[in-house]
XYZ file of N, CA and C in Angstrom:
291
model
N -14.623 -5.737 17.608
C -13.427 -5.856 16.813
C -12.642 -7.083 17.277
N -12.079 -7.812 16.338
C -11.290 -8.995 16.609
C -10.101 -8.648 17.511
N -9.792 -9.530 18.473
C -8.714 -9.276 19.434
C -7.371 -9.097 18.737
N -7.082 -9.916 17.722
C -5.789 -9.805 17.038
C -5.691 -8.485 16.271
N -6.815 -7.995 15.730
C -6.805 -6.709 15.040
C -6.566 -5.579 16.038
N -7.163 -5.673 17.217
C -6.934 -4.670 18.257
C -5.455 -4.626 18.640
N -4.838 -5.801 18.790
C -3.421 -5.852 19.138
C -2.572 -5.261 18.018
N -2.930 -5.566 16.767
C -2.192 -5.037 15.623
C -2.285 -3.518 15.607
N -3.491 -2.981 15.816
C -3.684 -1.530 15.804
C -2.903 -0.868 16.931
N -2.891 -1.487 18.098
C -2.155 -0.922 19.226
C -0.660 -0.875 18.914
N -0.147 -1.911 18.277
C 1.263 -1.958 17.918
C 1.633 -1.015 16.792
N 0.646 -0.516 16.049
C 0.911 0.362 14.905
C 1.358 1.749 15.329
N 1.097 2.129 16.562
C 1.377 3.491 17.009
C 2.821 3.913 16.804
N 3.782 3.041 17.085
C 5.181 3.420 16.949
C 5.892 2.714 15.808
N 5.155 1.983 14.994
C 5.748 1.179 13.932
C 5.298 1.712 12.571
N 6.191 2.350 11.817
C 5.802 2.953 10.538
C 5.191 1.954 9.552
N 5.707 0.719 9.506
C 5.134 -0.269 8.575
C 3.708 -0.629 8.957
N 3.484 -0.893 10.240
C 2.116 -1.205 10.684
C 1.193 -0.008 10.446
N 1.714 1.176 10.658
C 0.921 2.381 10.418
C 0.501 2.448 8.953
N 1.424 2.142 8.039
C 1.094 2.163 6.609
C 0.077 1.072 6.263
N 0.220 -0.105 6.872
C -0.745 -1.177 6.636
C -2.130 -0.728 7.092
N -2.201 -0.117 8.265
C -3.494 0.371 8.776
C -4.082 1.426 7.844
N -3.242 2.341 7.358
C -3.732 3.385 6.446
C -4.234 2.771 5.143
N -3.528 1.742 4.661
C -3.973 1.065 3.439
C -5.318 0.381 3.659
N -5.454 -0.316 4.778
C -6.717 -1.007 5.077
C -7.862 -0.010 5.235
N -7.619 1.071 5.960
C -8.666 2.075 6.161
C -9.015 2.771 4.844
N -8.012 3.071 4.027
C -8.267 3.703 2.738
C -9.097 2.822 1.830
N -8.813 1.522 1.820
C -9.609 0.584 1.022
C -11.026 0.468 1.577
N -11.126 0.386 2.899
C -12.440 0.206 3.529
C -13.360 1.400 3.303
N -12.818 2.611 3.324
C -13.683 3.780 3.179
C -13.694 4.349 1.758
N -13.066 3.644 0.814
C -13.117 4.050 -0.590
C -12.153 5.159 -0.977
N -11.242 5.516 -0.080
C -10.269 6.559 -0.414
C -9.088 6.019 -1.221
N -8.924 4.709 -1.241
C -7.937 4.053 -2.098
C -8.693 3.061 -2.974
N -8.503 3.177 -4.277
C -9.151 2.272 -5.208
C -8.100 1.694 -6.143
N -8.011 0.379 -6.151
C -6.990 -0.327 -6.920
C -7.604 -0.868 -8.203
N -6.922 -0.639 -9.314
C -7.371 -1.166 -10.602
C -6.186 -1.793 -11.325
N -6.351 -3.023 -11.826
C -5.253 -3.634 -12.577
C -5.008 -2.884 -13.869
N -3.740 -2.744 -14.226
C -3.358 -2.046 -15.444
C -2.730 -3.042 -16.418
N -1.775 -3.823 -15.927
C -1.201 -4.949 -16.664
C -1.233 -6.127 -15.697
N -1.875 -7.197 -16.082
C -2.113 -8.341 -15.196
C -0.881 -8.740 -14.394
N -1.034 -8.730 -13.070
C -0.022 -9.154 -12.094
C 1.298 -8.403 -12.175
N 1.324 -7.259 -12.865
C 2.561 -6.476 -12.995
C 2.383 -4.998 -12.636
N 1.285 -4.385 -13.080
C 1.053 -2.949 -12.861
C -0.381 -2.703 -12.425
N -0.527 -1.772 -11.473
C -1.844 -1.369 -10.987
C -1.883 0.142 -10.872
N -3.039 0.723 -11.088
C -3.223 2.126 -10.747
C -3.953 2.172 -9.409
N -3.554 3.106 -8.586
C -4.203 3.291 -7.287
C -4.683 4.734 -7.229
N -5.993 4.908 -7.249
C -6.585 6.232 -7.098
C -6.673 6.517 -5.604
N -6.175 7.665 -5.205
C -6.124 8.017 -3.787
C -6.729 9.399 -3.563
N -7.574 9.480 -2.551
C -8.101 10.780 -2.127
C -7.827 10.986 -0.643
N -6.845 10.267 -0.114
C -6.560 10.313 1.321
C -5.969 11.641 1.770
N -5.324 12.376 0.867
C -4.736 13.660 1.247
C -5.717 14.810 1.051
N -6.935 14.491 0.626
C -7.918 15.534 0.363
C -7.988 15.902 -1.108
N -6.958 15.554 -1.858
C -6.927 15.778 -3.302
C -6.921 14.430 -3.999
N -7.538 14.364 -5.176
C -7.517 13.127 -5.952
C -6.188 13.009 -6.677
N -5.540 11.879 -6.481
C -4.263 11.591 -7.138
C -4.297 10.155 -7.633
N -3.438 9.867 -8.587
C -3.340 8.510 -9.092
C -1.870 8.094 -9.103
N -1.611 6.911 -8.584
C -0.251 6.387 -8.515
C -0.171 5.079 -9.274
N 1.023 4.750 -9.716
C 1.270 3.509 -10.429
C 2.118 2.607 -9.543
N 1.613 1.415 -9.290
C 2.334 0.414 -8.501
C 2.805 -0.672 -9.463
N 4.086 -1.033 -9.356
C 4.686 -2.017 -10.248
C 5.262 -3.178 -9.445
N 5.124 -4.361 -10.000
C 5.709 -5.553 -9.383
C 6.677 -6.199 -10.371
N 7.905 -6.383 -9.913
C 8.952 -7.055 -10.686
C 9.191 -6.398 -12.046
N 9.083 -5.071 -12.083
C 9.368 -4.347 -13.325
C 10.454 -3.289 -13.131
N 10.742 -2.918 -11.893
C 11.779 -1.930 -11.599
C 13.019 -2.684 -11.123
N 14.124 -2.593 -11.845
C 15.331 -3.340 -11.469
C 15.736 -3.081 -10.010
N 15.980 -4.170 -9.295
C 16.429 -4.075 -7.910
C 15.314 -4.050 -6.877
N 14.060 -4.001 -7.320
C 12.936 -3.930 -6.390
C 11.839 -4.890 -6.815
N 11.303 -5.635 -5.839
C 10.155 -6.487 -6.162
C 8.910 -5.628 -6.388
N 8.730 -4.599 -5.544
C 7.585 -3.700 -5.637
C 8.093 -2.265 -5.727
N 7.371 -1.419 -6.471
C 7.721 -0.002 -6.578
C 6.454 0.816 -6.779
N 6.536 2.097 -6.438
C 5.410 3.017 -6.608
C 5.986 4.387 -6.968
N 5.212 5.176 -7.690
C 5.712 6.499 -8.058
C 5.289 7.589 -7.067
N 4.808 7.204 -5.876
C 4.429 8.193 -4.866
C 5.664 8.731 -4.146
N 5.555 9.910 -3.537
C 6.694 10.493 -2.815
C 7.217 9.613 -1.673
N 6.331 8.907 -0.965
C 6.752 8.067 0.158
C 7.690 6.966 -0.329
N 7.302 6.237 -1.378
C 8.163 5.167 -1.885
C 9.431 5.734 -2.500
N 9.320 6.842 -3.219
C 10.492 7.450 -3.849
C 11.542 7.830 -2.804
N 11.098 8.242 -1.642
C 12.014 8.649 -0.569
C 12.584 7.452 0.197
N 11.726 6.464 0.514
C 12.129 5.390 1.429
C 12.449 4.054 0.749
N 11.939 3.827 -0.433
C 12.066 2.526 -1.115
C 11.591 1.389 -0.228
N 10.501 1.642 0.491
C 9.843 0.640 1.322
C 8.357 0.659 0.966
N 7.667 -0.436 1.252
C 6.249 -0.513 0.899
C 5.469 0.687 1.426
N 4.821 1.396 0.522
C 3.955 2.524 0.875
C 2.518 2.001 0.987
N 1.590 2.860 1.354
C 0.199 2.425 1.498
C -0.396 1.981 0.165
N 0.116 2.505 -0.946
C -0.407 2.118 -2.263
C 0.007 0.694 -2.613
N 1.278 0.371 -2.363
C 1.752 -1.000 -2.577
C 1.015 -1.946 -1.641
N 0.880 -1.554 -0.390
C 0.179 -2.401 0.577
C -1.280 -2.604 0.185
N -1.928 -1.582 -0.351
C -3.314 -1.721 -0.811
C -3.396 -2.740 -1.946
N -2.443 -2.675 -2.885
C -2.424 -3.655 -3.983
C -2.206 -5.053 -3.416
N -1.281 -5.197 -2.480
C -1.026 -6.495 -1.890
C -2.267 -7.038 -1.185
N -2.985 -6.176 -0.480
C -4.204 -6.605 0.215
C -5.253 -7.042 -0.798
N -5.453 -6.252 -1.830
C -6.484 -6.562 -2.830
C -6.144 -7.822 -3.607
N -4.872 -8.016 -3.917
C -4.457 -9.180 -4.708
C -4.058 -10.359 -3.836
N -4.127 -10.184 -2.533
C -3.784 -11.203 -1.554
C -2.324 -11.629 -1.648
N -1.469 -10.701 -2.021
C -0.032 -10.971 -2.000
C 0.441 -10.855 -0.560
N 1.622 -11.329 -0.277
C 2.145 -11.292 1.088
C 2.410 -9.859 1.535
N 1.780 -9.453 2.647
C 1.944 -8.090 3.176
C 3.076 -8.068 4.174
């Protein structure tokens, strides 16, 4: 494993954002998160089976007033911070994470 990735993973233990980034990367790598464009560069569907159940979330960019990114998952609804679904879209589309 790359040294910088090891350092990032070690730092994720107490950092909720890094933890979400790691969960997004792992979900994409093992197929538990699948991103599909819905409206070019504006909306994506994210199929998730990370909780053991299949769910689908909608990630939006620059469509929700006051937010650059939004998701209809409980995590984003509660915190209004990038959730693993938004981070997965950013990783897949190479947007700034």
